[in-house]
Amino acid sequence: MAKQIFVTGHKSPDTDSICSSIAYAKLKQLQGIDATPIRAGEPNKETAFALNYFHVAPQPLVKDFYVKVSEAVHTEVEALPVSASLKDAAKWFASHESDVAPVADNGQFVGVIEKGQLADEFVKTVMGEELSTVKALAHDPELFFKPTDNGHDIPADGKYAVVENGKYVGMICADCVAAVEKQQVILVDHNERSQAVSGLERAEIMEIIDHHRIGSIETEAPALFRNMPVGCTSTIIYQMYKESGIEIPKNIAGLMLSAIMSDTLAFRSPTCTSMDVNAGEALAKLCGEDIPTYSDAMFEAGADLTGRTAEEVFNSDFKVFSRGHARFGVGQGSYMTKNSRVAAENLVRPFLAEAAKAEELPMIFYMFTDVKSQSTDLMIYGNGAEDVVAQAFDVTPKDGMALLKGVVSRKKQIIPPIMATLQKIDEDD
């Protein structure tokens, strides 16, 4: 049976990433295509509010696209019983292209015997020595695998036993893994490998629907790539629903509205286009919501720090970017009140060093955006990071912070100046 096509957003997913995954998978399903939405991380509080409000369950979590041993194991390869004779073992090797044979005792894995061991045993017949038994020859192999292991870890040569909870499951080899059908995926709201689910190189990319700069993802075969300079991926998906002539379900319209409100800061962001506004207003009518009332409630829910750790706040919307040899991360949180914004800043600041180490990033920039005043407190971490901000935005950072008035968009107002500055520094060096 062919695998379902996975529709996924990026790691550390934001509202657009989660909602666009669900909305585009639904469009595919309504077109008769076997697609399922997945997520690459936990929904943040803003996204959770939207999902709960429109009664939509979060999609399944998929951490990587690697072929699992369970998908490639040959369970039909029987094990030798411990009571087998050496003649039985010889027959096993004669009928299997393998240099090792698994041995089991009523299903429990005992070990393996090697073809070379049989040759040694049959030499004993010439010498008149007593032969060993299969049970005596069986030994623990240096390497066997569990069904949950990644298939790409299988060495290129040889065949290996698969064992689960002490029970023999079957045999596996690298060629077995290579023969498994690749997972077909559709990427939404990203097209950079650093933001994608691990193991993307082992998957087959069918489509990319995005509104960001064109990044580092390559495909082995031609793929549909729809990239538009709009404020939100869901705006593009709204257009695709219209083009297909398919009616948008009410709850899906609500999720798409949530995504557009989130990414455009309720039409306040400079990334917002007339297409975003038109789509947002049409979706609001479909789901029966008042845009200002709903968006304020969603942003307030996202800013709620109750029970949240610094790591959870930090990862609620964080992306990694690269330019040349430079690699950096930019996170963002949007807040309706000064108190909630300052509280988030105080929570995240001590965590930046740990985050930089975990992500192996020399520089991190985190945007604490005030939605109503349309400004951002940019938190800065890393050697030389303050100089980058000073050059990029013509400001003087103080105590690891810089106030950027009129700056609310990571995509349009933060990433391009930082990348241009890093490129200039690299050229000067």
CSV table of C-alpha atoms in Angstrom, one decimal:
chain,number,residue,atom,x,y,z
A,1,MET,CA,0.0,0.0,0.0
A,2,ALA,CA,1.4,3.4,-0.9
A,3,LYS,CA,2.2,5.8,1.9
A,4,GLN,CA,0.2,8.8,2.6
A,5,ILE,CA,1.7,12.1,1.5
A,6,PHE,CA,2.8,14.1,4.6
A,7,VAL,CA,2.0,17.9,4.6
A,8,THR,CA,4.3,19.6,7.1
A,9,GLY,CA,5.4,22.9,8.3
A,10,HIS,CA,8.8,23.8,9.9
A,11,LYS,CA,10.4,22.9,13.2
A,12,SER,CA,9.4,25.1,16.2
A,13,PRO,CA,6.1,25.7,14.3
A,14,ASP,CA,4.2,28.9,14.5
A,15,THR,CA,0.5,29.4,13.8
A,16,ASP,CA,0.9,29.7,10.0
A,17,SER,CA,3.0,26.5,9.9
A,18,ILE,CA,0.5,24.4,11.8
A,19,CYS,CA,-2.7,25.8,10.2
A,20,SER,CA,-1.4,25.8,6.7
A,21,SER,CA,-0.4,22.2,7.0
A,22,ILE,CA,-3.9,21.3,8.1
A,23,ALA,CA,-5.6,23.5,5.5
A,24,TYR,CA,-3.5,22.3,2.6
A,25,ALA,CA,-3.8,18.6,3.5
A,26,LYS,CA,-7.6,19.1,3.7
A,27,LEU,CA,-7.6,20.6,0.2
A,28,LYS,CA,-5.6,17.6,-1.1
A,29,GLN,CA,-8.1,15.3,0.6
A,30,LEU,CA,-11.1,17.1,-1.0
A,31,GLN,CA,-9.3,16.6,-4.3
A,32,GLY,CA,-9.2,12.9,-3.7
A,33,ILE,CA,-5.5,12.7,-2.8
A,34,ASP,CA,-4.3,10.7,0.2
A,35,ALA,CA,-2.6,13.4,2.2
A,36,THR,CA,-2.3,13.8,6.0
A,37,PRO,CA,-1.1,16.9,7.9
A,38,ILE,CA,1.8,16.4,10.3
A,39,ARG,CA,3.7,18.7,12.7
A,40,ALA,CA,7.4,19.0,13.4
A,41,GLY,CA,7.0,20.3,17.0
A,42,GLU,CA,4.6,21.3,19.6
A,43,PRO,CA,2.0,24.1,18.9
A,44,ASN,CA,2.6,27.3,20.9
A,45,LYS,CA,-0.1,28.8,23.0
A,46,GLU,CA,-1.3,31.1,20.2
A,47,THR,CA,-1.7,28.2,17.9
A,48,ALA,CA,-3.3,26.0,20.6
A,49,PHE,CA,-5.9,28.7,21.1
A,50,ALA,CA,-6.8,28.7,17.4
A,51,LEU,CA,-7.0,24.9,17.2
A,52,ASN,CA,-9.1,24.7,20.3
A,53,TYR,CA,-11.3,27.6,19.2
A,54,PHE,CA,-12.2,26.0,15.9
A,55,HIS,CA,-12.3,22.4,17.4
A,56,VAL,CA,-9.5,21.0,15.4
A,57,ALA,CA,-7.1,18.5,16.9
A,58,PRO,CA,-3.3,19.0,16.4
A,59,GLN,CA,-1.9,16.8,13.7
A,60,PRO,CA,0.4,13.9,14.5
A,61,LEU,CA,4.0,14.7,15.5
A,62,VAL,CA,6.7,13.3,13.1
A,63,LYS,CA,10.3,14.0,14.2
A,64,ASP,CA,12.1,12.6,11.1
A,65,PHE,CA,11.6,11.1,7.7
A,66,TYR,CA,14.1,8.3,8.0
A,67,VAL,CA,13.1,4.8,7.0
A,68,LYS,CA,12.6,2.8,10.2
A,69,VAL,CA,14.0,-0.7,10.5
A,70,SER,CA,10.4,-1.9,11.0
A,71,GLU,CA,9.6,-0.8,7.5
A,72,ALA,CA,12.4,-2.8,5.9
A,73,VAL,CA,12.8,-5.9,8.1
A,74,HIS,CA,12.3,-9.3,6.4
A,75,THR,CA,10.1,-11.1,9.0
A,76,GLU,CA,9.8,-14.1,6.8
A,77,VAL,CA,13.4,-15.1,7.5
A,78,GLU,CA,13.0,-17.8,10.1
A,79,ALA,CA,15.5,-18.3,12.9
A,80,LEU,CA,17.3,-21.5,13.6
A,81,PRO,CA,16.0,-23.2,16.7
A,82,VAL,CA,18.6,-23.9,19.4
A,83,SER,CA,17.8,-27.6,18.9
A,84,ALA,CA,18.8,-27.5,15.3
A,85,SER,CA,21.6,-29.7,14.1
A,86,LEU,CA,24.7,-28.5,12.2
A,87,LYS,CA,23.2,-30.1,9.1
A,88,ASP,CA,20.1,-28.0,9.6
A,89,ALA,CA,22.3,-24.9,9.9
A,90,ALA,CA,24.1,-25.8,6.7
A,91,LYS,CA,20.7,-26.1,4.9
A,92,TRP,CA,19.7,-22.7,6.3
A,93,PHE,CA,22.9,-21.1,4.8
A,94,ALA,CA,22.3,-22.9,1.5
A,95,SER,CA,18.9,-21.3,1.2
A,96,HIS,CA,19.7,-17.8,2.5
A,97,GLU,CA,22.1,-15.3,1.1
A,98,SER,CA,23.6,-14.4,4.4
A,99,ASP,CA,26.9,-15.0,6.3
A,100,VAL,CA,25.1,-15.1,9.6
A,101,ALA,CA,22.0,-17.0,10.8
A,102,PRO,CA,19.8,-16.0,13.7
A,103,VAL,CA,19.2,-18.5,16.5
A,104,ALA,CA,16.1,-18.4,18.7
A,105,ASP,CA,14.6,-20.4,21.5
A,106,ASN,CA,10.8,-20.4,21.3
A,107,GLY,CA,11.0,-16.9,19.7
A,108,GLN,CA,13.5,-15.5,22.2
A,109,PHE,CA,16.7,-14.3,20.4
A,110,VAL,CA,19.7,-16.3,21.5
A,111,GLY,CA,22.3,-14.9,19.1
A,112,VAL,CA,23.8,-15.7,15.7
A,113,ILE,CA,26.1,-18.2,14.2
A,114,GLU,CA,28.4,-17.4,11.3
A,115,LYS,CA,28.9,-19.5,8.1
A,116,GLY,CA,32.6,-19.7,8.8
A,117,GLN,CA,31.9,-21.4,12.1
A,118,LEU,CA,30.3,-24.3,10.2
A,119,ALA,CA,33.4,-24.8,8.2
A,120,ASP,CA,35.5,-25.0,11.3
A,121,GLU,CA,33.1,-27.6,12.8
A,122,PHE,CA,33.2,-29.8,9.7
A,123,VAL,CA,37.0,-29.8,9.9
A,124,LYS,CA,36.5,-31.5,13.2
A,125,THR,CA,34.9,-34.4,11.5
A,126,VAL,CA,38.2,-35.1,9.7
A,127,MET,CA,40.1,-34.9,13.0
A,128,GLY,CA,37.7,-37.1,14.8
A,129,GLU,CA,36.8,-34.5,17.3
A,130,GLU,CA,33.3,-34.0,18.8
A,131,LEU,CA,31.2,-31.5,17.0
A,132,SER,CA,29.6,-28.5,18.8
A,133,THR,CA,25.9,-27.8,18.7
A,134,VAL,CA,24.0,-24.8,17.2
A,135,LYS,CA,23.2,-23.7,20.8
A,136,ALA,CA,26.9,-23.8,21.7
A,137,LEU,CA,28.0,-21.9,18.6
A,138,ALA,CA,25.4,-19.1,19.0
A,139,HIS,CA,26.8,-15.9,20.3
A,140,ASP,CA,25.7,-12.3,20.8
A,141,PRO,CA,26.5,-10.3,17.7
A,142,GLU,CA,28.4,-7.0,17.9
A,143,LEU,CA,25.5,-5.3,16.1
A,144,PHE,CA,21.8,-6.0,15.9
A,145,PHE,CA,18.9,-3.5,15.5
A,146,LYS,CA,15.5,-2.7,17.0
A,147,PRO,CA,12.4,-2.0,14.8
A,148,THR,CA,12.4,1.7,15.9
A,149,ASP,CA,16.0,2.3,14.8
A,150,ASN,CA,16.7,4.4,11.7
A,151,GLY,CA,17.3,2.3,8.6
A,152,HIS,CA,20.2,4.5,7.4
A,153,ASP,CA,22.3,3.3,10.3
A,154,ILE,CA,22.4,-0.2,8.7
A,155,PRO,CA,26.0,-0.9,7.5
A,156,ALA,CA,26.4,-1.1,3.7
A,157,ASP,CA,27.5,-4.8,3.8
A,158,GLY,CA,26.1,-7.8,5.6
A,159,LYS,CA,22.8,-8.8,7.1
A,160,TYR,CA,21.7,-8.2,10.7
A,161,ALA,CA,19.2,-9.5,13.1
A,162,VAL,CA,16.3,-7.4,14.3
A,163,VAL,CA,15.3,-7.9,17.9
A,164,GLU,CA,12.4,-6.4,19.9
A,165,ASN,CA,12.1,-6.9,23.7
A,166,GLY,CA,14.4,-9.9,23.5
A,167,LYS,CA,12.3,-11.6,20.7
A,168,TYR,CA,13.6,-12.3,17.2
A,169,VAL,CA,11.8,-10.3,14.6
A,170,GLY,CA,13.7,-10.8,11.3
A,171,MET,CA,16.7,-9.9,9.3
A,172,ILE,CA,17.7,-6.6,7.6
A,173,CYS,CA,20.3,-5.2,5.3
A,174,ALA,CA,21.2,-1.8,3.7
A,175,ASP,CA,19.7,-2.9,0.4
A,176,CYS,CA,16.4,-3.8,2.2
A,177,VAL,CA,16.3,-0.2,3.5
A,178,ALA,CA,17.0,1.3,0.1
A,179,ALA,CA,14.1,-0.7,-1.4
A,180,VAL,CA,11.6,0.9,0.9
A,181,GLU,CA,9.4,3.6,-0.8
A,182,LYS,CA,10.5,7.1,0.2
A,183,GLN,CA,8.1,9.2,2.2
A,184,GLN,CA,6.5,11.7,-0.1
A,185,VAL,CA,6.2,15.2,1.6
A,186,ILE,CA,4.7,18.6,0.8
A,187,LEU,CA,6.4,21.5,2.6
A,188,VAL,CA,4.5,24.5,3.7
A,189,ASP,CA,5.7,27.8,5.2
A,190,HIS,CA,9.4,27.0,4.7
A,191,ASN,CA,12.0,26.0,2.1
A,192,GLU,CA,15.2,26.0,4.1
A,193,ARG,CA,16.8,22.7,5.1
A,194,SER,CA,17.8,24.1,8.5
A,195,GLN,CA,14.1,24.6,9.3
A,196,ALA,CA,12.9,21.2,7.9
A,197,VAL,CA,12.1,17.9,9.6
A,198,SER,CA,15.3,15.8,10.1
A,199,GLY,CA,15.9,13.2,7.3
A,200,LEU,CA,14.3,15.4,4.6
A,201,GLU,CA,17.1,14.2,2.3
A,202,ARG,CA,15.6,10.7,2.6
A,203,ALA,CA,12.2,11.8,1.5
A,204,GLU,CA,10.7,12.8,-1.8
A,205,ILE,CA,9.6,16.4,-1.9
A,206,MET,CA,6.4,16.7,-4.0
A,207,GLU,CA,5.5,20.4,-3.5
A,208,ILE,CA,6.6,23.5,-1.6
A,209,ILE,CA,4.1,26.2,-0.8
A,210,ASP,CA,5.8,29.2,0.9
A,211,HIS,CA,6.1,32.9,1.2
A,212,HIS,CA,9.7,33.3,2.4
A,213,ARG,CA,13.0,33.9,0.6
A,214,ILE,CA,14.1,30.9,-1.5
A,215,GLY,CA,16.5,29.0,0.6
A,216,SER,CA,18.6,25.9,0.6
A,217,ILE,CA,16.3,22.9,-0.2
A,218,GLU,CA,17.1,20.9,-3.3
A,219,THR,CA,14.9,18.2,-4.9
A,220,GLU,CA,15.9,15.1,-6.8
A,221,ALA,CA,13.0,15.5,-9.3
A,222,PRO,CA,10.9,18.4,-10.5
A,223,ALA,CA,8.4,19.6,-7.8
A,224,LEU,CA,5.6,22.1,-7.7
A,225,PHE,CA,7.0,25.2,-6.1
A,226,ARG,CA,4.6,28.0,-5.3
A,227,ASN,CA,6.3,30.9,-3.7
A,228,MET,CA,4.6,34.3,-3.4
A,229,PRO,CA,5.5,37.6,-1.8
A,230,VAL,CA,2.6,37.7,0.6
A,231,GLY,CA,2.3,37.9,4.3
A,232,CYS,CA,1.2,34.4,5.0
A,233,THR,CA,1.2,30.9,3.5
A,234,SER,CA,-2.5,30.5,4.2
A,235,THR,CA,-3.1,33.4,1.9
A,236,ILE,CA,-1.6,31.3,-0.9
A,237,ILE,CA,-3.6,28.3,0.1
A,238,TYR,CA,-6.8,30.4,0.1
A,239,GLN,CA,-6.0,31.2,-3.5
A,240,MET,CA,-5.5,27.6,-4.3
A,241,TYR,CA,-8.9,26.7,-2.8
A,242,LYS,CA,-10.5,29.3,-5.0
A,243,GLU,CA,-8.6,28.1,-8.1
A,244,SER,CA,-9.8,24.6,-7.4
A,245,GLY,CA,-13.4,25.6,-7.0
A,246,ILE,CA,-13.6,23.8,-3.7
A,247,GLU,CA,-15.5,25.3,-0.7
A,248,ILE,CA,-13.4,25.9,2.4
A,249,PRO,CA,-14.9,24.1,5.5
A,250,LYS,CA,-15.8,26.5,8.3
A,251,ASN,CA,-13.2,25.2,10.8
A,252,ILE,CA,-10.5,25.3,8.1
A,253,ALA,CA,-11.4,28.8,7.2
A,254,GLY,CA,-11.0,29.7,10.9
A,255,LEU,CA,-7.5,28.2,11.0
A,256,MET,CA,-6.5,30.0,7.9
A,257,LEU,CA,-7.8,33.3,9.3
A,258,SER,CA,-5.7,32.6,12.4
A,259,ALA,CA,-2.6,32.1,10.4
A,260,ILE,CA,-3.1,35.3,8.4
A,261,MET,CA,-3.8,37.3,11.6
A,262,SER,CA,-0.7,35.8,13.2
A,263,ASP,CA,1.8,36.4,10.3
A,264,THR,CA,0.5,39.8,9.4
A,265,LEU,CA,-0.1,41.0,13.0
A,266,ALA,CA,-3.7,41.6,12.1
A,267,PHE,CA,-2.8,43.4,8.9
A,268,ARG,CA,-0.3,45.7,10.7
A,269,SER,CA,2.9,44.1,9.4
A,270,PRO,CA,4.7,45.5,6.4
A,271,THR,CA,4.6,42.0,4.9
A,272,CYS,CA,0.9,42.3,4.6
A,273,THR,CA,-0.5,42.7,1.1
A,274,SER,CA,-3.9,43.4,-0.3
A,275,MET,CA,-4.1,39.7,-1.1
A,276,ASP,CA,-3.7,38.9,2.7
A,277,VAL,CA,-6.4,41.5,3.6
A,278,ASN,CA,-8.8,40.2,1.0
A,279,ALA,CA,-8.2,36.6,2.0
A,280,GLY,CA,-8.5,37.4,5.7
A,281,GLU,CA,-11.8,39.3,5.3
A,282,ALA,CA,-13.3,36.5,3.2
A,283,LEU,CA,-12.2,33.8,5.6
A,284,ALA,CA,-13.6,35.8,8.6
A,285,LYS,CA,-17.0,35.8,6.8
A,286,LEU,CA,-16.8,32.0,6.2
A,287,CYS,CA,-16.1,31.2,9.8
A,288,GLY,CA,-18.3,34.0,11.3
A,289,GLU,CA,-15.6,35.9,13.3
A,290,ASP,CA,-15.0,39.6,13.9
A,291,ILE,CA,-11.3,40.1,12.9
A,292,PRO,CA,-10.3,42.7,15.7
A,293,THR,CA,-12.1,40.7,18.4
A,294,TYR,CA,-10.8,37.4,17.4
A,295,SER,CA,-7.2,38.5,16.7
A,296,ASP,CA,-6.9,40.3,20.0
A,297,ALA,CA,-8.1,37.2,21.9
A,298,MET,CA,-5.6,35.0,19.9
A,299,PHE,CA,-2.6,37.3,20.6
A,300,GLU,CA,-3.5,37.5,24.3
A,301,ALA,CA,-3.6,33.7,24.5
A,302,GLY,CA,-0.2,33.6,22.9
A,303,ALA,CA,1.3,36.0,25.3
A,304,ASP,CA,0.1,34.1,28.4
A,305,LEU,CA,3.2,32.9,30.3
A,306,THR,CA,1.3,30.8,32.9
A,307,GLY,CA,3.1,27.6,33.4
A,308,ARG,CA,5.6,28.1,30.6
A,309,THR,CA,9.3,27.6,30.8
A,310,ALA,CA,11.9,29.8,29.1
A,311,GLU,CA,12.6,27.0,26.6
A,312,GLU,CA,8.9,26.8,25.7
A,313,VAL,CA,8.7,30.5,25.1
A,314,PHE,CA,12.0,30.6,23.2
A,315,ASN,CA,11.0,27.8,20.9
A,316,SER,CA,7.4,29.0,20.3
A,317,ASP,CA,8.6,30.6,17.0
A,318,PHE,CA,12.3,30.2,16.4
A,319,LYS,CA,14.1,29.7,13.0
A,320,VAL,CA,17.7,29.1,12.0
A,321,PHE,CA,19.1,31.0,9.0
A,322,SER,CA,22.5,31.0,7.1
A,323,ARG,CA,24.4,33.2,4.8
A,324,GLY,CA,27.7,32.0,3.5
A,325,HIS,CA,29.7,30.8,6.5
A,326,ALA,CA,27.5,32.7,8.9
A,327,ARG,CA,24.7,30.8,10.8
A,328,PHE,CA,22.3,32.5,13.2
A,329,GLY,CA,18.8,32.1,14.8
A,330,VAL,CA,15.9,34.5,15.0
A,331,GLY,CA,12.9,34.0,17.2
A,332,GLN,CA,9.8,36.1,17.7
A,333,GLY,CA,7.0,36.6,20.1
A,334,SER,CA,4.1,39.1,19.7
A,335,TYR,CA,2.6,40.8,22.7
A,336,MET,CA,-0.4,43.1,23.1
A,337,THR,CA,0.7,44.7,26.4
A,338,LYS,CA,4.0,46.0,27.8
A,339,ASN,CA,3.7,43.9,30.9
A,340,SER,CA,3.4,40.6,29.0
A,341,ARG,CA,6.3,41.6,26.7
A,342,VAL,CA,8.6,42.5,29.6
A,343,ALA,CA,7.7,39.4,31.5
A,344,ALA,CA,8.7,37.3,28.4
A,345,GLU,CA,11.9,39.2,28.0
A,346,ASN,CA,12.9,38.5,31.6
A,347,LEU,CA,12.1,34.8,31.2
A,348,VAL,CA,14.0,34.2,27.9
A,349,ARG,CA,17.1,36.3,28.6
A,350,PRO,CA,18.9,33.8,30.9
A,351,PHE,CA,18.1,30.9,28.4
A,352,LEU,CA,19.9,32.4,25.4
A,353,ALA,CA,23.3,31.0,26.2
A,354,GLU,CA,21.9,27.5,26.7
A,355,ALA,CA,19.9,27.8,23.4
A,356,ALA,CA,22.9,29.0,21.5
A,357,LYS,CA,24.9,26.0,22.7
A,358,ALA,CA,22.1,23.5,22.0
A,359,GLU,CA,21.6,24.8,18.5
A,360,GLU,CA,25.3,25.3,17.8
A,361,LEU,CA,24.7,29.0,16.9
A,362,PRO,CA,27.2,31.7,17.3
A,363,MET,CA,24.5,34.4,17.3
A,364,ILE,CA,20.9,34.6,18.3
A,365,PHE,CA,18.4,37.5,17.9
A,366,TYR,CA,15.0,37.4,19.5
A,367,MET,CA,12.2,39.8,18.7
A,368,PHE,CA,9.8,40.8,21.4
A,369,THR,CA,7.2,42.6,19.2
A,370,ASP,CA,4.7,45.0,20.6
A,371,VAL,CA,1.7,44.6,18.3
A,372,LYS,CA,-0.1,47.8,19.2
A,373,SER,CA,2.9,50.2,19.1
A,374,GLN,CA,4.4,48.3,16.1
A,375,SER,CA,7.9,48.2,17.6
A,376,THR,CA,10.3,45.5,18.6
A,377,ASP,CA,12.7,45.0,21.5
A,378,LEU,CA,15.5,42.9,19.9
A,379,MET,CA,17.4,40.8,22.3
A,380,ILE,CA,20.9,40.0,21.2
A,381,TYR,CA,23.3,37.2,22.1
A,382,GLY,CA,26.7,36.1,20.7
A,383,ASN,CA,30.2,37.3,20.0
A,384,GLY,CA,29.9,40.3,17.6
A,385,ALA,CA,26.1,40.1,17.5
A,386,GLU,CA,25.7,43.7,18.9
A,387,ASP,CA,28.0,45.1,16.2
A,388,VAL,CA,25.9,43.3,13.6
A,389,VAL,CA,22.7,44.9,15.0
A,390,ALA,CA,24.4,48.3,15.2
A,391,GLN,CA,25.4,48.2,11.6
A,392,ALA,CA,22.2,46.6,10.3
A,393,PHE,CA,19.7,48.9,12.0
A,394,ASP,CA,21.8,52.0,12.7
A,395,VAL,CA,21.1,51.8,16.5
A,396,THR,CA,23.2,51.6,19.6
A,397,PRO,CA,22.4,48.4,21.5
A,398,LYS,CA,22.5,48.6,25.3
A,399,ASP,CA,22.8,45.6,27.7
A,400,GLY,CA,22.0,43.1,24.9
A,401,MET,CA,18.9,44.9,23.7
A,402,ALA,CA,18.0,47.3,20.9
A,403,LEU,CA,14.7,49.1,20.4
A,404,LEU,CA,13.6,48.9,16.7
A,405,LYS,CA,10.7,51.3,16.1
A,406,GLY,CA,8.4,50.4,13.3
A,407,VAL,CA,10.0,46.9,13.0
A,408,VAL,CA,7.5,44.0,13.4
A,409,SER,CA,8.4,41.6,10.6
A,410,ARG,CA,11.2,39.0,10.9
A,411,LYS,CA,11.0,38.1,7.2
A,412,LYS,CA,11.0,41.5,5.8
A,413,GLN,CA,12.6,43.8,8.4
A,414,ILE,CA,15.1,41.7,10.3
A,415,ILE,CA,16.5,38.9,8.1
A,416,PRO,CA,17.5,41.0,5.1
A,417,PRO,CA,19.5,43.7,7.0
A,418,ILE,CA,21.2,41.1,9.2
A,419,MET,CA,22.2,39.0,6.1
A,420,ALA,CA,23.4,42.0,4.2
A,421,THR,CA,25.5,43.0,7.2
A,422,LEU,CA,27.0,39.6,7.6
A,423,GLN,CA,27.8,39.4,3.9
A,424,LYS,CA,29.6,42.8,4.1
A,425,ILE,CA,31.6,41.7,7.2
A,426,ASP,CA,32.6,38.5,5.4
A,427,GLU,CA,33.7,40.4,2.3
A,428,ASP,CA,35.7,42.9,4.4
A,429,ASP,CA,37.4,40.0,6.2
